[in-house]
């Protein structure tokens, strides 16, 4: 269970990392990136990764490709509990609209 | 999405109507147009709290959200969190039907990164967003952003209450000329210059600086400063002739958030000026709003306690542009609304499955001089990682408004002859809502997440204005046939705010299903079905009551004349309106569509192309307001399906070109009562990163 929480923490960190390290990702080379740099990657950056690179990221954080799907569905929400938690676990009726959704849709 | 309210069309439980291009009405789960049969103002959403990074952004004049006055734009948004349901125990007053919290982007990198999103569209519309983020020294990270929009109209004419038709500007110019000597309507001197450009639905500009400074692992400070300036053609007040008026706003804000050793402190201040109705005198205000909030998080094993205190102070002042002695404004001076609040939230988890949350909050207002208690009790049970059940019972209340509390406006309908005194009331009870909600979340398979919620809301203690009484002075009764005619030498009316026994009951269900087929193909579909009923509704319109009072007073004058002798002046007579319980009705409320929802599909092709289509639908609605010309006070809004398509191509890392079509089917129907046609919008643009 602790491991799950740890993973969830990493996921949360990956998703919630903001302000995109655009400059440094001009050519993403995840195999050479430090853990800290990977954590700086935004959701958008992750979308840009090839499946191979995505697996590299996933492996380095001990996640499966399935867990990566979580990014798309189970977003972080803070407002409902005044702390970050997964939307699947939010105690209130909550919806999160992400910057990616806004950008992609218009 | 070209702006923030439009983005809310991607969430279940949110009704979004475009009034004029780029200007929106947003309601969570409805409760719109209550009371109906009154002014257009009551179509505004007065029951939802909007926040930017937890800073309340609210219109304290008479409620509602002035979306164009947000200093930020979509390009500043990290994410938007929408909480449906009564939640003022968590966020404070006005979080009655729900809360929308916009979280802004923060700079996380030391290197300079510049973003530019620009688009041009039909009707001469332009959108421009620019931002730059960079680091200063070792720790401080800053983000600067600016946004500009110019939205063009589809129709260039305006709805006229007089005949229920749309007319060109020249028609209104003639009307004003005719009306001016007759009613001496208080128009600004340079009205023609100040009238809205017929082509323009709105123009706005915003600029922000935000920063983040971590002092140590346990101490962090975030701040934001910004300004906005806007002018829109939209509705809220309307005037005697048009539902759409020009609203100006220029505001500045500063927000500070500090976290240290479990404490969270937030302070923000906003000041500026607004003119809610540029054309008529009396709706200009200067505002000062201060919010202070301190919370502490205490953890003990599975229990988290979060006590806090909060203080809010709002000053509105209209004395700069009105003669207060003549009661030309609705406030006629500087007025204050403040509240001191204290709250506690307890969150307890048992066996990592059962979670119990209780939140209580007390708000002590200066007006009404009372304590209001709100609460929220939540129980959630995690059956396993893929199933979650939850139940919520909560109470929330709305805060007081300036106009309702302090109005002392003298409406010189016919100066020197007919005055109406418009008075607020300082001890109005605040609207309260109770909610019971059950929810279920499920992940049937790894790439689907679905949620369902059933809710029942009951709202009471509504207040609105109605005419109280009418006085006729120096009445002369002429012996005309078949009935004598009373002719008053002067008239005075009184209109004031009252609480009503109205009970609004709403039941509904929402569903939201998200599917991630792969990282390249994601989709979602959602919808809300609901029914709203009114009990003990007092349906009489202002004009109906005024007419009845006129007849009543006239009859009294004739009776008086008969007693005093023919043709003699009667002196003064007064008629008073009483709300009789026999006049209260129960009815279905049809201003909220019984179904609304949407869907979206996003497809990434060869890592370069992004194809996105979204759909938004709302069912038929009937909007009822009251005018002296009552025949034109109802607007049937037909069902509308909005289909949007955006295709973007990434020609270089983080650099894209795109085309964006909103309302692809070009359904030109108006989405809001008496407002503009909203047709297809086409945009072409670029997203650049340097």
Short mmCIF file of C-alpha atoms in Angstrom, two decimals, chain B residues 440-658:
data_model
loop_
_atom_site.label_atom_id
_atom_site.label_comp_id
_atom_site.label_asym_id
_atom_site.label_seq_id
_atom_site.Cartn_x
_atom_site.Cartn_y
_atom_site.Cartn_z
CA UNK B 440 -20.95 6.68 -7.24
CA UNK B 441 -17.62 6.52 -9.06
CA UNK B 442 -16.48 3.50 -10.96
CA UNK B 443 -13.62 2.30 -13.11
CA UNK B 444 -15.22 -0.70 -14.80
CA UNK B 445 -12.09 -1.27 -16.86
CA UNK B 446 -8.70 0.35 -16.75
CA UNK B 447 -9.42 2.98 -19.38
CA UNK B 448 -12.87 4.11 -18.28
CA UNK B 449 -13.79 6.28 -15.32
CA UNK B 450 -17.44 7.12 -14.73
CA UNK B 451 -19.28 9.07 -12.10
CA UNK B 452 -22.94 9.45 -11.25
CA UNK B 453 -24.62 11.79 -8.81
CA UNK B 454 -28.20 12.22 -7.64
CA UNK B 455 -29.11 15.44 -5.87
CA UNK B 456 -31.97 17.17 -4.16
CA UNK B 457 -31.71 20.86 -3.34
CA UNK B 458 -34.15 22.95 -1.36
CA UNK B 459 -33.72 26.71 -1.31
CA UNK B 460 -35.61 29.15 0.92
CA UNK B 461 -35.45 32.76 2.19
CA UNK B 462 -35.32 34.32 -1.23
CA UNK B 463 -35.73 38.06 -1.38
CA UNK B 464 -36.56 40.48 -4.16
CA UNK B 465 -38.20 43.84 -4.63
CA UNK B 466 -41.88 44.62 -5.17
CA UNK B 467 -43.91 47.84 -4.97
CA UNK B 468 -45.23 48.56 -1.48
CA UNK B 469 -47.44 51.57 -1.90
CA UNK B 470 -48.48 54.47 -4.10
CA UNK B 471 -49.55 57.94 -3.04
CA UNK B 472 -51.49 60.46 -5.15
CA UNK B 473 -51.29 64.13 -4.18
CA UNK B 474 -53.79 66.92 -4.85
CA UNK B 475 -56.18 64.71 -6.72
CA UNK B 476 -58.94 66.38 -8.69
CA UNK B 477 -61.86 64.19 -9.73
CA UNK B 478 -63.56 65.17 -12.99
CA UNK B 479 -67.17 64.05 -13.48
CA UNK B 480 -66.59 62.15 -16.70
CA UNK B 481 -68.96 59.45 -17.96
CA UNK B 482 -69.43 56.54 -17.35
CA UNK B 483 -67.01 56.82 -14.41
CA UNK B 484 -65.40 59.91 -12.88
CA UNK B 485 -61.70 60.47 -13.69
CA UNK B 486 -59.25 61.17 -10.87
CA UNK B 487 -56.29 63.31 -11.95
CA UNK B 488 -53.46 63.48 -9.42
CA UNK B 489 -51.29 66.59 -9.05
CA UNK B 490 -48.37 64.31 -8.22
CA UNK B 491 -47.49 60.67 -7.61
CA UNK B 492 -45.06 58.95 -5.34
CA UNK B 493 -44.37 55.23 -5.20
CA UNK B 494 -42.35 53.03 -2.86
CA UNK B 495 -40.57 49.87 -3.95
CA UNK B 496 -38.55 47.81 -1.52
CA UNK B 497 -36.90 44.44 -0.95
CA UNK B 498 -38.75 41.72 0.93
CA UNK B 499 -38.23 38.12 1.93
CA UNK B 500 -40.72 35.67 0.50
CA UNK B 501 -41.94 32.26 1.56
CA UNK B 502 -40.85 30.80 -1.76
CA UNK B 503 -39.39 27.32 -1.61
CA UNK B 504 -37.46 26.05 -4.61
CA UNK B 505 -37.11 22.29 -4.85
CA UNK B 506 -34.78 20.74 -7.36
CA UNK B 507 -34.05 17.12 -8.04
CA UNK B 508 -31.66 15.81 -10.61
CA UNK B 509 -29.05 13.37 -11.74
CA UNK B 510 -25.73 13.86 -13.51
CA UNK B 511 -23.51 11.34 -15.26
CA UNK B 512 -20.01 11.70 -16.63
CA UNK B 513 -18.09 8.99 -18.47
CA UNK B 514 -14.46 9.45 -19.51
CA UNK B 515 -12.65 7.03 -21.76
CA UNK B 516 -8.96 6.88 -22.58
CA UNK B 517 -8.67 4.38 -25.43
CA UNK B 518 -4.97 5.12 -25.65
CA UNK B 519 -2.85 8.14 -25.06
CA UNK B 520 -3.85 9.25 -28.55
CA UNK B 521 -7.59 8.87 -28.26
CA UNK B 522 -9.59 10.19 -25.32
CA UNK B 523 -13.28 10.94 -25.08
CA UNK B 524 -15.97 11.87 -22.62
CA UNK B 525 -19.73 12.20 -22.48
CA UNK B 526 -21.83 13.78 -19.73
CA UNK B 527 -25.30 15.05 -19.02
CA UNK B 528 -27.66 16.35 -16.35
CA UNK B 529 -31.39 15.74 -16.07
CA UNK B 530 -33.24 17.87 -13.60
CA UNK B 531 -36.55 19.27 -12.51
CA UNK B 532 -37.19 22.43 -10.51
CA UNK B 533 -40.43 23.25 -8.72
CA UNK B 534 -41.53 26.43 -7.02
CA UNK B 535 -43.75 26.35 -3.95
CA UNK B 536 -45.45 29.42 -2.46
CA UNK B 537 -44.29 31.63 -5.29
CA UNK B 538 -45.67 35.19 -5.35
CA UNK B 539 -46.07 35.60 -9.09
CA UNK B 540 -47.25 39.21 -9.34
CA UNK B 541 -45.03 41.43 -11.43
CA UNK B 542 -43.91 44.90 -10.43
CA UNK B 543 -45.97 46.56 -13.14
CA UNK B 544 -49.01 44.50 -12.30
CA UNK B 545 -48.78 45.65 -8.68
CA UNK B 546 -48.18 49.28 -9.68
CA UNK B 547 -51.23 49.20 -11.98
CA UNK B 548 -53.36 47.70 -9.22
CA UNK B 549 -52.13 50.36 -6.79
CA UNK B 550 -52.96 53.13 -9.27
CA UNK B 551 -56.51 51.81 -9.70
CA UNK B 552 -56.87 51.36 -5.96
CA UNK B 553 -55.68 54.90 -5.18
CA UNK B 554 -57.81 56.33 -8.02
CA UNK B 555 -60.89 54.54 -6.69
CA UNK B 556 -60.22 55.89 -3.23
CA UNK B 557 -59.97 59.41 -4.70
CA UNK B 558 -63.30 59.01 -6.54
CA UNK B 559 -64.95 57.71 -3.36
CA UNK B 560 -63.47 60.66 -1.46
CA UNK B 561 -64.74 63.08 -4.10
CA UNK B 562 -68.24 61.61 -3.90
CA UNK B 563 -68.24 62.20 -0.18
CA UNK B 564 -66.70 65.68 -0.43
CA UNK B 565 -68.82 66.80 -3.37
CA UNK B 566 -68.29 66.87 -7.12
CA UNK B 567 -65.19 68.31 -8.66
CA UNK B 568 -63.47 69.13 -5.43
CA UNK B 569 -59.78 68.38 -4.85
CA UNK B 570 -59.45 65.37 -2.59
CA UNK B 571 -56.00 65.97 -1.17
CA UNK B 572 -53.90 62.82 -0.96
CA UNK B 573 -54.83 59.16 -1.23
CA UNK B 574 -52.61 56.15 -0.65
CA UNK B 575 -52.88 52.54 -1.70
CA UNK B 576 -50.78 49.76 -0.19
CA UNK B 577 -49.95 46.32 -1.56
CA UNK B 578 -50.23 43.32 0.70
CA UNK B 579 -48.91 39.90 -0.16
CA UNK B 580 -51.82 37.54 0.51
CA UNK B 581 -51.17 33.85 1.04
CA UNK B 582 -54.06 33.11 -1.34
CA UNK B 583 -52.02 34.71 -4.12
CA UNK B 584 -49.12 32.28 -3.72
CA UNK B 585 -48.83 29.58 -6.36
CA UNK B 586 -46.92 26.36 -6.91
CA UNK B 587 -45.57 25.74 -10.37
CA UNK B 588 -42.92 24.00 -12.43
CA UNK B 589 -39.97 26.22 -13.14
CA UNK B 590 -39.16 26.18 -16.83
CA UNK B 591 -36.27 28.59 -17.11
CA UNK B 592 -33.76 25.79 -16.55
CA UNK B 593 -33.51 23.21 -19.32
CA UNK B 594 -34.55 19.75 -18.14
CA UNK B 595 -31.54 18.26 -19.90
CA UNK B 596 -28.12 19.65 -20.74
CA UNK B 597 -24.80 18.01 -21.38
CA UNK B 598 -22.01 17.41 -23.82
CA UNK B 599 -19.35 15.17 -25.25
CA UNK B 600 -15.84 15.42 -26.58
CA UNK B 601 -13.28 13.43 -28.52
CA UNK B 602 -9.59 14.19 -28.77
CA UNK B 603 -7.38 12.39 -31.25
CA UNK B 604 -3.64 12.80 -31.66
CA UNK B 605 -2.44 11.79 -35.10
CA UNK B 606 1.22 10.97 -35.72
CA UNK B 607 2.22 13.08 -32.70
CA UNK B 608 1.84 16.24 -34.78
CA UNK B 609 -1.84 16.66 -35.44
CA UNK B 610 -4.41 17.19 -32.74
CA UNK B 611 -8.04 16.83 -33.73
CA UNK B 612 -10.61 17.81 -31.14
CA UNK B 613 -14.35 17.94 -31.37
CA UNK B 614 -16.72 18.92 -28.59
CA UNK B 615 -20.47 19.03 -28.41
CA UNK B 616 -22.68 20.93 -26.01
CA UNK B 617 -26.46 20.64 -25.83
CA UNK B 618 -29.20 22.26 -23.79
CA UNK B 619 -32.95 21.69 -24.03
CA UNK B 620 -35.79 24.18 -24.44
CA UNK B 621 -36.33 26.83 -21.76
CA UNK B 622 -38.85 29.53 -21.08
CA UNK B 623 -37.57 32.77 -19.70
CA UNK B 624 -40.10 35.08 -18.10
CA UNK B 625 -39.45 38.64 -17.09
CA UNK B 626 -41.67 41.57 -16.47
CA UNK B 627 -42.03 44.75 -18.46
CA UNK B 628 -44.77 47.32 -18.58
CA UNK B 629 -45.32 45.87 -22.05
CA UNK B 630 -45.99 42.48 -20.55
CA UNK B 631 -46.75 40.87 -23.90
CA UNK B 632 -43.04 40.90 -24.70
CA UNK B 633 -41.69 39.68 -21.41
CA UNK B 634 -41.42 36.01 -22.30
CA UNK B 635 -38.75 34.45 -24.44
CA UNK B 636 -38.78 30.81 -25.48
CA UNK B 637 -35.21 29.66 -25.89
CA UNK B 638 -35.18 26.71 -28.23
CA UNK B 639 -32.93 23.69 -27.75
CA UNK B 640 -29.48 24.17 -29.20
CA UNK B 641 -26.66 21.86 -30.16
CA UNK B 642 -23.24 23.41 -30.40
CA UNK B 643 -20.57 21.46 -32.26
CA UNK B 644 -16.99 22.69 -32.14
CA UNK B 645 -13.91 21.53 -33.98
CA UNK B 646 -10.28 22.41 -33.47
CA UNK B 647 -7.46 21.03 -35.56
CA UNK B 648 -3.91 21.94 -34.71
CA UNK B 649 -0.61 21.00 -36.27
CA UNK B 650 2.67 21.11 -34.40
CA UNK B 651 5.23 22.23 -36.94
CA UNK B 652 7.98 22.52 -34.32
CA UNK B 653 8.23 21.44 -30.71
CA UNK B 654 5.64 23.53 -28.78
CA UNK B 655 4.80 25.60 -31.86
CA UNK B 656 1.44 25.06 -33.49
CA UNK B 657 -0.89 26.44 -36.08
CA UNK B 658 -4.61 25.81 -35.73
#
